[in-house]
Amino acid sequence: MSVRAKKHLGQHFLTDENIAKKIADSLTENGYDDVLEIGPGMGVLTKYLLQKKSKVTVMEIDRDSVAYLKETFPLEHISLDTSSEKFTILEGDFLKKQISEIFNKKQVAIIGNFPYNISSQIVFKAIENREFVPEFSGMFQKEVAMRIAEKEGSKVYGIISVLTQAFFDVEYLFTVPPSVFNPPPKVDSGVIRFIRKENYTLPVDEKLFFSVVKTAFNQRRKMLRSSLKSFKLSDSLKEEPIFAKRPEQLSVNQFIELTSKIANNGI
Ligand code: SAH
């Protein structure tokens, strides 16, 4: 028995065992006991994760895949309580679950060969929950993986790059061709890893920082003094050289500096 791939769930099953092992091995296992795999499908990554010391929880939205996993992994003890079991299978939509509740506020690494239609939302959710997520790695559409890892000066540097890199060190690990999936996707895939920075709090108001980054990139071709008008910049502030730049020219630290200037608004 195997699971028939469903397009609307972004199902492309990885068929190459070496790549599956390489993705599982991308986790460093530092600073946590729990690993959460999102979208295990038929468990190609899961079996390599189970060989590691960590406790593994998988969350899968597809009932057929959950049934397959329950049948195939004799080890498993299904439970909503992740405190004691080595392997836990949860059925559900990752975007609707509270990470802190499932893991009782413990540290948990997130991994997956992610459904591409929701991969950015998965990253934003990891960023929101960074207090509990020391490490995150997985497979994305290559273009998205590169965008997340890209530095200032690049055309694809954007909101997700700045917000991820503000809290995590991001590393692009390797590219995976369509031919190793069933069914093959139309595009290349890329595997990246984020490791949370030692200091993952910002020296500025985080809400304001998020809002400045998003607003600036919403009009990425304009100078900041124009795209950030809604922040009611004082005249003297608008004259500062940083406001003559475009968002893709600013490093993460310069976005922090910019936020601090806006918070003080010329004072
Ligand atoms: N990890 C497997 C499957 C990858 S395909 C492999 O590498 O072969 C992506 C998987 O994510 C599918 O199994 C799909 O059912 C699951 N999925 C899609 N949306 C999801 C969601 N919102 N929450 C949890 N799992 C989801």
Tab-separated table of C-alpha atoms and ligand atoms in Angstrom:
chain	number	residue	atom	x	y	z
A	1	MET	CA	0.000	0.000	0.000
A	2	SER	CA	1.110	3.548	-0.597
A	3	VAL	CA	-0.498	6.974	-0.559
A	4	ARG	CA	-1.804	8.506	-3.769
A	5	ALA	CA	-0.358	12.021	-4.070
A	6	LYS	CA	-2.868	14.836	-3.655
A	7	LYS	CA	-2.076	18.044	-5.432
A	8	HIS	CA	-4.051	20.365	-3.168
A	9	LEU	CA	-1.963	19.225	-0.195
A	10	GLY	CA	1.281	19.911	-2.032
A	11	GLN	CA	2.224	16.249	-1.961
A	12	HIS	CA	5.448	15.381	-3.764
A	13	PHE	CA	6.943	12.322	-2.138
A	14	LEU	CA	10.716	12.132	-1.970
A	15	THR	CA	12.000	8.858	-3.413
A	16	ASP	CA	15.747	9.241	-2.859
A	17	GLU	CA	16.875	7.716	0.445
A	18	ASN	CA	20.275	9.424	0.454
A	19	ILE	CA	18.696	12.841	0.168
A	20	ALA	CA	16.167	11.980	2.869
A	21	LYS	CA	18.990	10.992	5.195
A	22	LYS	CA	20.936	14.129	4.328
A	23	ILE	CA	17.958	16.315	5.228
A	24	ALA	CA	17.431	14.471	8.528
A	25	ASP	CA	21.149	14.821	9.261
A	26	SER	CA	21.004	18.566	8.738
A	27	LEU	CA	19.734	18.943	12.310
A	28	THR	CA	22.579	19.529	14.769
A	29	GLU	CA	20.682	18.161	17.826
A	30	ASN	CA	22.002	20.952	20.008
A	31	GLY	CA	19.785	22.469	22.654
A	32	TYR	CA	16.597	20.383	22.384
A	33	ASP	CA	15.195	16.860	22.818
A	34	ASP	CA	12.128	17.154	20.617
A	35	VAL	CA	11.850	17.243	16.855
A	36	LEU	CA	8.649	18.114	15.023
A	37	GLU	CA	8.347	16.991	11.436
A	38	ILE	CA	5.708	18.803	9.411
A	39	GLY	CA	4.065	16.817	6.612
A	40	PRO	CA	5.750	13.396	6.952
A	41	GLY	CA	3.715	11.851	4.128
A	42	MET	CA	4.853	8.248	3.937
A	43	GLY	CA	7.674	8.837	6.385
A	44	VAL	CA	10.731	8.928	4.151
A	45	LEU	CA	12.436	11.489	6.433
A	46	THR	CA	10.789	10.195	9.566
A	47	LYS	CA	12.660	6.924	9.669
A	48	TYR	CA	16.014	8.718	9.638
A	49	LEU	CA	14.842	11.149	12.302
A	50	LEU	CA	13.924	8.188	14.491
A	51	GLN	CA	17.498	6.927	14.296
A	52	LYS	CA	18.657	10.034	16.107
A	53	LYS	CA	18.531	10.561	19.823
A	54	SER	CA	15.670	13.003	19.706
A	55	LYS	CA	12.003	12.339	20.353
A	56	VAL	CA	10.057	12.657	17.141
A	57	THR	CA	6.562	14.052	16.660
A	58	VAL	CA	5.048	14.264	13.206
A	59	MET	CA	2.110	16.399	12.185
A	60	GLU	CA	0.288	15.442	9.023
A	61	ILE	CA	-2.939	16.858	7.628
A	62	ASP	CA	-3.638	13.969	5.258
A	63	ARG	CA	-5.670	11.150	6.751
A	64	ASP	CA	-4.372	8.591	4.244
A	65	SER	CA	-0.774	9.414	5.122
A	66	VAL	CA	-1.567	9.180	8.840
A	67	ALA	CA	-3.138	5.747	8.280
A	68	TYR	CA	-0.086	4.677	6.289
A	69	LEU	CA	2.309	5.839	9.012
A	70	LYS	CA	0.351	4.056	11.740
A	71	GLU	CA	0.538	0.849	9.786
A	72	THR	CA	4.165	1.123	8.746
A	73	PHE	CA	5.847	2.339	11.907
A	74	PRO	CA	5.282	-0.388	14.484
A	75	LEU	CA	7.252	1.624	17.032
A	76	GLU	CA	4.664	4.259	17.400
A	77	HIS	CA	2.559	5.048	20.411
A	78	ILE	CA	-0.124	7.440	19.417
A	79	SER	CA	-0.772	10.018	22.011
A	80	LEU	CA	-1.559	13.694	22.350
A	81	ASP	CA	0.979	13.871	25.091
A	82	THR	CA	4.461	14.297	23.704
A	83	SER	CA	6.157	14.134	27.092
A	84	SER	CA	7.235	10.496	27.190
A	85	GLU	CA	6.924	8.758	23.856
A	86	LYS	CA	9.766	8.343	21.390
A	87	PHE	CA	7.397	8.721	18.457
A	88	THR	CA	4.080	10.543	18.267
A	89	ILE	CA	1.812	10.878	15.255
A	90	LEU	CA	-0.553	13.850	15.233
A	91	GLU	CA	-3.166	14.439	12.591
A	92	GLY	CA	-3.865	18.084	11.831
A	93	ASP	CA	-3.016	21.335	10.140
A	94	PHE	CA	0.292	22.703	11.421
A	95	LEU	CA	-0.807	26.265	10.724
A	96	LYS	CA	-3.694	25.887	13.162
A	97	LYS	CA	-1.783	24.305	16.057
A	98	GLN	CA	0.018	25.970	18.934
A	99	ILE	CA	3.602	24.746	19.108
A	100	SER	CA	3.961	25.837	22.724
A	101	GLU	CA	0.889	23.812	23.731
A	102	ILE	CA	1.900	20.616	21.981
A	103	PHE	CA	5.373	20.682	23.490
A	104	ASN	CA	4.474	22.266	26.776
A	105	LYS	CA	6.805	25.210	26.112
A	106	LYS	CA	9.806	22.950	25.612
A	107	GLN	CA	12.395	23.636	22.918
A	108	VAL	CA	11.633	21.861	19.650
A	109	ALA	CA	13.436	21.693	16.314
A	110	ILE	CA	11.225	21.859	13.230
A	111	ILE	CA	11.968	19.937	10.067
A	112	GLY	CA	10.170	18.866	6.911
A	113	ASN	CA	9.957	18.478	3.227
A	114	PHE	CA	7.353	21.206	3.297
A	115	PRO	CA	4.225	21.545	1.196
A	116	TYR	CA	5.331	24.405	-1.059
A	117	ASN	CA	2.008	26.220	-1.059
A	118	ILE	CA	2.313	26.998	2.665
A	119	SER	CA	6.091	27.009	3.153
A	120	SER	CA	6.371	30.766	3.772
A	121	GLN	CA	3.587	30.585	6.335
A	122	ILE	CA	5.467	27.783	8.074
A	123	VAL	CA	8.564	29.998	8.264
A	124	PHE	CA	6.588	32.947	9.646
A	125	LYS	CA	5.063	30.682	12.250
A	126	ALA	CA	8.524	29.464	13.266
A	127	ILE	CA	9.670	33.095	13.550
A	128	GLU	CA	6.678	33.943	15.754
A	129	ASN	CA	7.465	30.960	17.952
A	130	ARG	CA	11.241	31.526	17.982
A	131	GLU	CA	11.302	31.409	21.767
A	132	PHE	CA	10.640	27.651	21.448
A	133	VAL	CA	12.388	26.917	18.141
A	134	PRO	CA	16.205	26.763	18.354
A	135	GLU	CA	16.594	25.130	14.972
A	136	PHE	CA	14.616	24.722	11.783
A	137	SER	CA	15.543	22.950	8.593
A	138	GLY	CA	13.793	21.721	5.537
A	139	MET	CA	13.119	21.608	1.873
A	140	PHE	CA	11.481	24.466	-0.009
A	141	GLN	CA	10.996	25.471	-3.562
A	142	LYS	CA	14.564	26.498	-4.467
A	143	GLU	CA	13.587	30.065	-5.228
A	144	VAL	CA	11.986	30.475	-1.796
A	145	ALA	CA	14.956	28.842	-0.047
A	146	MET	CA	17.323	31.246	-1.796
A	147	ARG	CA	15.176	34.238	-0.997
A	148	ILE	CA	15.193	33.375	2.718
A	149	ALA	CA	18.981	32.978	2.733
A	150	GLU	CA	19.791	35.980	0.525
A	151	LYS	CA	21.613	39.070	1.810
A	152	GLU	CA	21.009	42.760	1.060
A	153	GLY	CA	21.798	43.914	-2.446
A	154	SER	CA	20.022	40.988	-4.065
A	155	LYS	CA	16.868	41.365	-6.111
A	156	VAL	CA	15.155	38.574	-4.196
A	157	TYR	CA	16.069	39.908	-0.743
A	158	GLY	CA	12.750	40.729	0.888
A	159	ILE	CA	10.497	40.609	3.953
A	160	ILE	CA	11.047	36.928	4.660
A	161	SER	CA	14.852	37.312	4.364
A	162	VAL	CA	15.028	40.181	6.853
A	163	LEU	CA	12.579	38.749	9.375
A	164	THR	CA	14.223	35.319	9.347
A	165	GLN	CA	17.777	36.617	9.515
A	166	ALA	CA	16.929	39.005	12.348
A	167	PHE	CA	16.559	35.995	14.640
A	168	PHE	CA	18.296	33.065	12.927
A	169	ASP	CA	21.541	32.356	11.118
A	170	VAL	CA	20.417	30.956	7.792
A	171	GLU	CA	22.402	28.570	5.638
A	172	TYR	CA	21.515	27.301	2.167
A	173	LEU	CA	22.641	23.654	2.203
A	174	PHE	CA	21.964	22.005	-1.174
A	175	THR	CA	19.728	21.850	-4.238
A	176	VAL	CA	17.456	18.902	-5.076
A	177	PRO	CA	16.226	18.185	-8.626
A	178	PRO	CA	12.578	17.393	-9.511
A	179	SER	CA	13.478	13.858	-10.655
A	180	VAL	CA	13.761	12.482	-7.094
A	181	PHE	CA	10.097	13.112	-6.258
A	182	ASN	CA	6.915	11.320	-7.089
A	183	PRO	CA	5.198	13.076	-8.737
A	184	PRO	CA	8.033	15.450	-9.745
A	185	PRO	CA	7.382	19.140	-9.039
A	186	LYS	CA	7.939	21.655	-11.842
A	187	VAL	CA	10.841	23.384	-10.104
A	188	ASP	CA	14.081	22.649	-8.264
A	189	SER	CA	14.024	22.422	-4.498
A	190	GLY	CA	16.499	23.740	-1.955
A	191	VAL	CA	17.299	22.669	1.588
A	192	ILE	CA	18.091	25.329	4.166
A	193	ARG	CA	18.799	25.379	7.868
A	194	PHE	CA	18.196	28.138	10.416
A	195	ILE	CA	19.924	28.176	13.768
A	196	ARG	CA	18.552	30.628	16.298
A	197	LYS	CA	20.935	33.394	17.289
A	198	GLU	CA	22.178	33.437	20.838
A	199	ASN	CA	20.529	36.787	21.317
A	200	TYR	CA	17.226	36.621	19.497
A	201	THR	CA	15.598	39.686	20.987
A	202	LEU	CA	15.870	42.997	19.190
A	203	PRO	CA	17.050	46.252	20.768
A	204	VAL	CA	13.937	47.941	19.281
A	205	ASP	CA	10.192	47.431	19.473
A	206	GLU	CA	9.612	44.203	17.529
A	207	LYS	CA	6.140	45.109	16.293
A	208	LEU	CA	7.437	48.362	14.893
A	209	PHE	CA	10.377	46.519	13.295
A	210	PHE	CA	8.045	44.036	11.539
A	211	SER	CA	5.831	46.853	10.399
A	212	VAL	CA	8.739	48.962	9.058
A	213	VAL	CA	10.180	45.987	7.130
A	214	LYS	CA	6.824	45.044	5.599
A	215	THR	CA	5.886	48.604	4.691
A	216	ALA	CA	9.282	49.317	3.123
A	217	PHE	CA	9.211	46.218	0.920
A	218	ASN	CA	5.604	46.763	-0.130
A	219	GLN	CA	7.017	49.520	-2.338
A	220	ARG	CA	10.475	48.128	-2.853
A	221	ARG	CA	11.454	50.479	-5.650
A	222	LYS	CA	10.768	53.643	-3.718
A	223	MET	CA	13.122	55.437	-1.384
A	224	LEU	CA	12.352	54.831	2.266
A	225	ARG	CA	11.399	58.448	2.911
A	226	SER	CA	8.534	57.931	0.507
A	227	SER	CA	7.510	54.320	1.213
A	228	LEU	CA	7.570	54.945	4.983
A	229	LYS	CA	5.484	58.127	4.858
A	230	SER	CA	2.730	56.569	6.923
A	231	PHE	CA	5.098	56.558	9.927
A	232	LYS	CA	4.786	60.378	9.982
A	233	LEU	CA	8.500	61.048	9.664
A	234	SER	CA	9.691	64.430	10.850
A	235	ASP	CA	11.371	66.676	8.256
A	236	SER	CA	14.767	66.329	9.860
A	237	LEU	CA	14.486	62.552	9.880
A	238	LYS	CA	13.593	62.443	6.197
A	239	GLU	CA	16.836	64.254	5.426
A	240	GLU	CA	18.988	61.496	6.925
A	241	PRO	CA	20.899	59.514	4.286
A	242	ILE	CA	19.370	56.160	5.257
A	243	PHE	CA	15.952	57.430	4.117
A	244	ALA	CA	17.285	57.979	0.606
A	245	LYS	CA	17.919	54.251	0.293
A	246	ARG	CA	15.677	51.474	-1.027
A	247	PRO	CA	14.758	48.545	1.224
A	248	GLU	CA	16.852	45.970	-0.626
A	249	GLN	CA	19.990	47.986	0.171
A	250	LEU	CA	19.557	47.678	3.938
A	251	SER	CA	21.109	44.936	6.047
A	252	VAL	CA	19.174	43.479	8.975
A	253	ASN	CA	21.150	45.713	11.331
A	254	GLN	CA	20.322	48.774	9.268
A	255	PHE	CA	16.627	47.875	9.470
A	256	ILE	CA	17.046	47.786	13.239
A	257	GLU	CA	18.759	51.171	13.134
A	258	LEU	CA	15.995	52.507	10.896
A	259	THR	CA	13.343	51.259	13.314
A	260	SER	CA	15.100	52.929	16.193
A	261	LYS	CA	15.239	56.234	14.298
A	262	ILE	CA	11.532	55.990	13.515
A	263	ALA	CA	10.734	55.172	17.135
A	264	ASN	CA	12.533	58.340	18.196
A	265	ASN	CA	11.312	60.228	15.133
A	266	GLY	CA	14.085	62.763	14.844
A	267	ILE	CA	14.484	63.345	18.582
B	1	SAH	N1	7.779	14.444	3.819
B	1	SAH	C1	7.181	13.669	2.746
B	1	SAH	C2	5.988	14.383	2.108
B	1	SAH	C3	6.280	15.721	1.517
B	1	SAH	S1	4.896	16.413	0.665
B	1	SAH	C4	8.230	13.338	1.710
B	1	SAH	O1	9.287	13.958	1.731
B	1	SAH	O2	7.999	12.460	0.882
B	1	SAH	C5	4.228	17.537	1.882
B	1	SAH	C6	3.419	16.853	2.967
B	1	SAH	O3	2.837	17.870	3.792
B	1	SAH	C7	2.260	16.005	2.477
B	1	SAH	O4	2.296	14.756	3.111
B	1	SAH	C8	1.005	16.805	2.894
B	1	SAH	O5	-0.117	15.985	3.155
B	1	SAH	C9	1.488	17.512	4.135
B	1	SAH	N2	0.763	18.745	4.473
B	1	SAH	C10	0.219	19.638	3.600
B	1	SAH	N3	-0.330	20.674	4.276
B	1	SAH	C11	-0.114	20.442	5.605
B	1	SAH	C12	-0.470	21.147	6.805
B	1	SAH	N4	-1.125	22.308	6.770
B	1	SAH	N5	-0.111	20.613	8.000
B	1	SAH	C13	0.563	19.430	8.049
B	1	SAH	N6	0.914	18.725	6.952
B	1	SAH	C14	0.584	19.221	5.737
